[in-house]
Amino acid sequence: MRLGLALAALLLTLTPVDRAPLPARMADTGGGTQLITAEAPRAGSTTGTVTWWDRRLGRWVRVGSAPARFGANGLVEGARRRQGTSTTPTGLYRLPYAFGTDAAPAGTVLRHRRVTRDSWWCQDNRSRAYNRWVEGLPADCRAAEAEHLITYGQLYAHALVIGFNYDRPVRGRGAGIFLHVRGRGPTAGCVAVPAGAMRRILAWAKPWRRPHIAIGTGGGGPTAIVRY
């Protein structure tokens, strides 16, 4: 009996102390009180976890999490990403607005755009509308270099625009990076989660709480999520 108690006490002393929640270990969280983290194990991974957090009474609290998919060629530093590489850009980004081929989930208060048959996302490097939603394809944006949003169906039933290369677009860096409903495999560079998780995220996010998304990898290195 005494041996068993001594062994239990020893195991307790060897149990690692719980680390601070992920947002508390990050260099920056965007200054708001809501954060989404999208974390992959390694830069070459195509799967990982998306978690959404609230800051309450000075502490970050996990609200929910879901399995995530990333680009077919893994993750790469946002500033080094090149268009057409099927990589997910790491970094800390704002979330300009939500959109979808379906109506906004109940409780959504974010700005939301409903996809129509004329909705496109221009990815043509020669276009003035590069990395922008357009209603009706502009003459300088080739259809082959744009996403016709309605054709993505349930993948874009509910989605959030990730502000990668958005405010001051750099040609050739990439366009159309979203958090959206996952399909059967990895993405072309977006972050994707199950449909139910996407609905919960949209109902949870509040613009006055300035939600951001941090994308990165566990451990160290240039894509480590704690750098952001």
mmCIF file of C-alpha atoms in Angstrom:
data_model
loop_
_atom_site.group_PDB
_atom_site.id
_atom_site.type_symbol
_atom_site.label_atom_id
_atom_site.label_comp_id
_atom_site.label_asym_id
_atom_site.label_seq_id
_atom_site.Cartn_x
_atom_site.Cartn_y
_atom_site.Cartn_z
ATOM 1 C CA MET A 1 0.000 0.000 0.000
ATOM 2 C CA ARG A 2 2.778 2.400 0.999
ATOM 3 C CA LEU A 3 4.651 1.543 -2.207
ATOM 4 C CA GLY A 4 1.593 2.357 -4.264
ATOM 5 C CA LEU A 5 1.134 5.735 -2.563
ATOM 6 C CA ALA A 6 4.811 6.557 -3.012
ATOM 7 C CA LEU A 7 4.618 5.693 -6.719
ATOM 8 C CA ALA A 8 1.530 7.876 -7.150
ATOM 9 C CA ALA A 9 3.286 10.774 -5.441
ATOM 10 C CA LEU A 10 6.306 10.330 -7.717
ATOM 11 C CA LEU A 11 4.111 10.363 -10.834
ATOM 12 C CA LEU A 12 2.494 13.581 -9.680
ATOM 13 C CA THR A 13 5.879 15.248 -9.361
ATOM 14 C CA LEU A 14 6.748 14.145 -12.912
ATOM 15 C CA THR A 15 3.531 15.429 -14.471
ATOM 16 C CA PRO A 16 4.412 18.464 -16.638
ATOM 17 C CA VAL A 17 2.939 21.782 -15.617
ATOM 18 C CA ASP A 18 0.211 22.879 -18.005
ATOM 19 C CA ARG A 19 1.494 25.450 -20.477
ATOM 20 C CA ALA A 20 -0.225 28.767 -20.946
ATOM 21 C CA PRO A 21 -2.915 28.708 -23.664
ATOM 22 C CA LEU A 22 -1.585 29.184 -27.182
ATOM 23 C CA PRO A 23 -2.650 32.853 -27.625
ATOM 24 C CA ALA A 24 -0.814 33.769 -24.407
ATOM 25 C CA ARG A 25 2.391 32.360 -25.907
ATOM 26 C CA MET A 26 2.124 34.305 -29.155
ATOM 27 C CA ALA A 27 4.007 37.478 -29.991
ATOM 28 C CA ASP A 28 0.833 39.227 -31.176
ATOM 29 C CA THR A 29 -2.863 38.400 -31.303
ATOM 30 C CA GLY A 30 -4.124 41.433 -33.210
ATOM 31 C CA GLY A 31 -5.167 43.558 -30.245
ATOM 32 C CA GLY A 32 -8.716 42.217 -30.034
ATOM 33 C CA THR A 33 -10.475 39.857 -27.651
ATOM 34 C CA GLN A 34 -11.251 37.081 -30.152
ATOM 35 C CA LEU A 35 -8.724 34.954 -32.006
ATOM 36 C CA ILE A 36 -8.741 31.965 -34.325
ATOM 37 C CA THR A 37 -5.604 29.820 -34.397
ATOM 38 C CA ALA A 38 -4.948 27.449 -37.302
ATOM 39 C CA GLU A 39 -2.045 25.221 -36.341
ATOM 40 C CA ALA A 40 -0.364 22.435 -38.290
ATOM 41 C CA PRO A 41 2.274 20.129 -36.794
ATOM 42 C CA ARG A 42 4.914 20.933 -39.439
ATOM 43 C CA ALA A 43 5.361 23.117 -42.516
ATOM 44 C CA GLY A 44 4.778 20.116 -44.779
ATOM 45 C CA SER A 45 1.526 19.112 -43.075
ATOM 46 C CA THR A 46 -1.842 19.294 -44.798
ATOM 47 C CA THR A 47 -3.904 18.752 -41.628
ATOM 48 C CA GLY A 48 -4.035 20.340 -38.204
ATOM 49 C CA THR A 49 -6.412 22.079 -35.818
ATOM 50 C CA VAL A 50 -8.417 25.283 -35.852
ATOM 51 C CA THR A 51 -9.297 26.674 -32.415
ATOM 52 C CA TRP A 52 -11.261 29.790 -31.564
ATOM 53 C CA TRP A 53 -10.592 31.742 -28.387
ATOM 54 C CA ASP A 54 -12.134 34.492 -26.258
ATOM 55 C CA ARG A 55 -10.192 36.799 -23.972
ATOM 56 C CA ARG A 56 -12.096 36.975 -20.696
ATOM 57 C CA LEU A 57 -10.970 38.814 -17.567
ATOM 58 C CA GLY A 58 -7.431 39.017 -18.900
ATOM 59 C CA ARG A 59 -7.146 35.334 -19.850
ATOM 60 C CA TRP A 60 -7.538 33.468 -23.145
ATOM 61 C CA VAL A 61 -10.230 30.797 -22.997
ATOM 62 C CA ARG A 62 -10.796 28.116 -25.633
ATOM 63 C CA VAL A 63 -14.313 28.302 -27.038
ATOM 64 C CA GLY A 64 -14.142 25.507 -29.603
ATOM 65 C CA SER A 65 -11.891 23.574 -31.947
ATOM 66 C CA ALA A 66 -12.133 21.463 -35.078
ATOM 67 C CA PRO A 67 -9.885 19.445 -37.402
ATOM 68 C CA ALA A 68 -8.477 21.566 -40.207
ATOM 69 C CA ARG A 69 -7.023 21.093 -43.665
ATOM 70 C CA PHE A 70 -4.333 23.227 -45.265
ATOM 71 C CA GLY A 71 -2.740 23.581 -48.684
ATOM 72 C CA ALA A 72 -1.729 20.502 -50.644
ATOM 73 C CA ASN A 73 1.918 21.609 -50.382
ATOM 74 C CA GLY A 74 1.777 22.562 -46.721
ATOM 75 C CA LEU A 75 2.444 25.959 -45.183
ATOM 76 C CA VAL A 76 4.925 28.720 -46.013
ATOM 77 C CA GLU A 77 5.734 32.139 -44.570
ATOM 78 C CA GLY A 78 3.186 34.612 -45.888
ATOM 79 C CA ALA A 79 5.827 37.100 -47.030
ATOM 80 C CA ARG A 80 7.564 34.371 -49.088
ATOM 81 C CA ARG A 81 4.492 32.762 -50.597
ATOM 82 C CA ARG A 82 4.058 32.622 -54.376
ATOM 83 C CA GLN A 83 0.753 32.369 -56.197
ATOM 84 C CA GLY A 84 -0.239 28.993 -57.586
ATOM 85 C CA THR A 85 1.884 26.946 -55.174
ATOM 86 C CA SER A 86 -1.010 25.389 -53.203
ATOM 87 C CA THR A 87 0.575 26.529 -49.941
ATOM 88 C CA THR A 88 -1.180 28.111 -46.978
ATOM 89 C CA PRO A 89 0.396 31.427 -45.889
ATOM 90 C CA THR A 90 1.418 31.648 -42.251
ATOM 91 C CA GLY A 91 0.985 34.860 -40.307
ATOM 92 C CA LEU A 92 -1.525 36.932 -38.347
ATOM 93 C CA TYR A 93 -4.382 38.346 -40.404
ATOM 94 C CA ARG A 94 -7.582 40.280 -39.939
ATOM 95 C CA LEU A 95 -10.885 38.932 -41.207
ATOM 96 C CA PRO A 96 -12.462 41.547 -43.515
ATOM 97 C CA TYR A 97 -15.880 39.894 -43.951
ATOM 98 C CA ALA A 98 -17.858 36.683 -44.304
ATOM 99 C CA PHE A 99 -19.552 35.308 -47.391
ATOM 100 C CA GLY A 100 -21.373 32.261 -48.607
ATOM 101 C CA THR A 101 -23.454 30.491 -51.192
ATOM 102 C CA ASP A 102 -25.924 29.919 -48.317
ATOM 103 C CA ALA A 103 -27.500 32.517 -46.058
ATOM 104 C CA ALA A 104 -25.501 33.583 -43.009
ATOM 105 C CA PRO A 105 -25.903 31.213 -40.048
ATOM 106 C CA ALA A 106 -28.252 32.321 -37.274
ATOM 107 C CA GLY A 107 -26.516 34.741 -34.927
ATOM 108 C CA THR A 108 -24.023 36.050 -37.494
ATOM 109 C CA VAL A 109 -23.334 39.764 -37.015
ATOM 110 C CA LEU A 110 -20.207 40.057 -39.153
ATOM 111 C CA ARG A 111 -20.580 41.774 -42.489
ATOM 112 C CA HIS A 112 -21.800 39.018 -44.801
ATOM 113 C CA ARG A 113 -21.981 38.862 -48.600
ATOM 114 C CA ARG A 114 -24.249 36.375 -50.317
ATOM 115 C CA VAL A 115 -22.737 34.761 -53.404
ATOM 116 C CA THR A 116 -24.632 35.329 -56.653
ATOM 117 C CA ARG A 117 -24.132 33.964 -60.161
ATOM 118 C CA ASP A 118 -22.145 37.117 -60.937
ATOM 119 C CA SER A 119 -19.765 36.822 -57.964
ATOM 120 C CA TRP A 120 -16.091 36.260 -58.762
ATOM 121 C CA TRP A 121 -12.797 36.522 -56.878
ATOM 122 C CA CYS A 122 -10.221 38.031 -59.209
ATOM 123 C CA GLN A 123 -6.744 36.467 -59.087
ATOM 124 C CA ASP A 124 -5.429 37.963 -62.314
ATOM 125 C CA ASN A 125 -2.137 39.719 -61.581
ATOM 126 C CA ARG A 126 -2.772 42.183 -64.413
ATOM 127 C CA SER A 127 -6.165 43.283 -63.117
ATOM 128 C CA ARG A 128 -6.986 46.340 -61.049
ATOM 129 C CA ALA A 129 -9.342 44.028 -59.120
ATOM 130 C CA TYR A 130 -6.548 41.649 -58.066
ATOM 131 C CA ASN A 131 -7.447 39.823 -54.844
ATOM 132 C CA ARG A 132 -10.913 41.338 -54.690
ATOM 133 C CA TRP A 133 -14.521 40.211 -54.891
ATOM 134 C CA VAL A 134 -16.221 41.532 -58.009
ATOM 135 C CA GLU A 135 -19.844 41.368 -59.126
ATOM 136 C CA GLY A 136 -19.478 40.757 -62.826
ATOM 137 C CA LEU A 137 -16.054 39.932 -64.194
ATOM 138 C CA PRO A 138 -14.101 43.087 -65.174
ATOM 139 C CA ALA A 139 -12.680 43.274 -68.688
ATOM 140 C CA ASP A 140 -9.107 43.169 -67.333
ATOM 141 C CA CYS A 141 -9.690 40.031 -65.230
ATOM 142 C CA ARG A 142 -9.551 36.797 -67.191
ATOM 143 C CA ALA A 143 -12.042 34.109 -66.182
ATOM 144 C CA ALA A 144 -9.212 31.557 -66.191
ATOM 145 C CA GLU A 145 -7.493 33.688 -63.534
ATOM 146 C CA ALA A 146 -10.514 34.081 -61.256
ATOM 147 C CA GLU A 147 -12.754 31.973 -59.025
ATOM 148 C CA HIS A 148 -16.424 31.869 -59.993
ATOM 149 C CA LEU A 149 -17.585 31.642 -56.391
ATOM 150 C CA ILE A 150 -20.950 29.989 -56.961
ATOM 151 C CA THR A 151 -19.325 26.987 -58.622
ATOM 152 C CA TYR A 152 -17.682 26.008 -55.337
ATOM 153 C CA GLY A 153 -21.053 25.068 -53.874
ATOM 154 C CA GLN A 154 -20.917 23.762 -50.325
ATOM 155 C CA LEU A 155 -17.198 24.474 -49.954
ATOM 156 C CA TYR A 156 -18.179 28.126 -49.907
ATOM 157 C CA ALA A 157 -21.533 27.651 -48.190
ATOM 158 C CA HIS A 158 -19.988 29.619 -45.311
ATOM 159 C CA ALA A 159 -16.608 31.311 -45.397
ATOM 160 C CA LEU A 160 -14.454 34.098 -44.008
ATOM 161 C CA VAL A 161 -12.047 36.181 -46.068
ATOM 162 C CA ILE A 162 -8.542 35.943 -44.590
ATOM 163 C CA GLY A 163 -6.759 39.261 -44.978
ATOM 164 C CA PHE A 164 -3.612 37.767 -46.530
ATOM 165 C CA ASN A 165 -2.179 40.084 -49.229
ATOM 166 C CA TYR A 166 -5.414 42.025 -49.024
ATOM 167 C CA ASP A 167 -4.884 45.611 -47.861
ATOM 168 C CA ARG A 168 -1.942 46.348 -50.191
ATOM 169 C CA PRO A 169 -1.842 43.417 -52.605
ATOM 170 C CA VAL A 170 1.549 42.324 -53.910
ATOM 171 C CA ARG A 171 1.178 40.843 -57.410
ATOM 172 C CA GLY A 172 2.220 37.239 -57.593
ATOM 173 C CA ARG A 173 1.981 36.613 -53.863
ATOM 174 C CA GLY A 174 -1.466 35.075 -53.976
ATOM 175 C CA ALA A 175 -5.154 35.820 -53.815
ATOM 176 C CA GLY A 176 -8.363 34.301 -52.528
ATOM 177 C CA ILE A 177 -7.260 32.839 -49.186
ATOM 178 C CA PHE A 178 -10.308 31.929 -47.106
ATOM 179 C CA LEU A 179 -11.420 29.995 -44.055
ATOM 180 C CA HIS A 180 -14.153 27.805 -45.517
ATOM 181 C CA VAL A 181 -15.939 24.453 -45.384
ATOM 182 C CA ARG A 182 -13.632 21.528 -46.049
ATOM 183 C CA GLY A 183 -13.919 19.070 -48.898
ATOM 184 C CA ARG A 184 -12.397 15.626 -49.366
ATOM 185 C CA GLY A 185 -8.743 16.576 -49.378
ATOM 186 C CA PRO A 186 -6.257 19.413 -48.872
ATOM 187 C CA THR A 187 -6.902 22.899 -50.185
ATOM 188 C CA ALA A 188 -5.246 25.113 -52.784
ATOM 189 C CA GLY A 189 -3.960 27.340 -49.965
ATOM 190 C CA CYS A 190 -7.009 28.071 -47.827
ATOM 191 C CA VAL A 191 -7.821 26.795 -44.334
ATOM 192 C CA ALA A 192 -10.826 24.475 -44.236
ATOM 193 C CA VAL A 193 -12.940 23.059 -41.394
ATOM 194 C CA PRO A 194 -16.121 20.962 -41.146
ATOM 195 C CA ALA A 195 -19.375 22.708 -42.036
ATOM 196 C CA GLY A 196 -20.678 22.695 -38.471
ATOM 197 C CA ALA A 197 -17.502 24.326 -37.169
ATOM 198 C CA MET A 198 -17.695 26.993 -39.861
ATOM 199 C CA ARG A 199 -21.245 27.860 -38.813
ATOM 200 C CA ARG A 200 -20.252 28.061 -35.156
ATOM 201 C CA ILE A 201 -17.299 30.325 -35.936
ATOM 202 C CA LEU A 202 -19.483 32.755 -37.901
ATOM 203 C CA ALA A 203 -22.068 32.920 -35.125
ATOM 204 C CA TRP A 204 -19.310 33.422 -32.524
ATOM 205 C CA ALA A 205 -17.230 36.147 -34.212
ATOM 206 C CA LYS A 206 -18.091 39.729 -33.261
ATOM 207 C CA PRO A 207 -16.639 42.650 -35.253
ATOM 208 C CA TRP A 208 -16.367 44.926 -32.203
ATOM 209 C CA ARG A 209 -14.082 42.321 -30.617
ATOM 210 C CA ARG A 210 -11.671 42.584 -33.576
ATOM 211 C CA PRO A 211 -11.190 38.888 -34.367
ATOM 212 C CA HIS A 212 -8.029 37.824 -36.189
ATOM 213 C CA ILE A 213 -6.674 34.523 -37.449
ATOM 214 C CA ALA A 214 -3.152 33.262 -36.770
ATOM 215 C CA ILE A 215 -1.871 30.515 -39.077
ATOM 216 C CA GLY A 216 1.307 28.604 -38.347
ATOM 217 C CA THR A 217 3.021 25.467 -37.143
ATOM 218 C CA GLY A 218 3.872 23.955 -33.795
ATOM 219 C CA GLY A 219 7.427 23.973 -32.479
ATOM 220 C CA GLY A 220 10.011 26.491 -33.663
ATOM 221 C CA GLY A 221 11.228 27.732 -37.001
ATOM 222 C CA PRO A 222 10.123 30.484 -39.376
ATOM 223 C CA THR A 223 6.513 29.249 -39.619
ATOM 224 C CA ALA A 224 5.977 28.777 -35.865
ATOM 225 C CA ILE A 225 2.595 30.146 -34.859
ATOM 226 C CA VAL A 226 4.005 31.664 -31.661
ATOM 227 C CA ARG A 227 6.048 34.100 -33.785
ATOM 228 C CA TYR A 228 2.901 35.923 -34.814
#
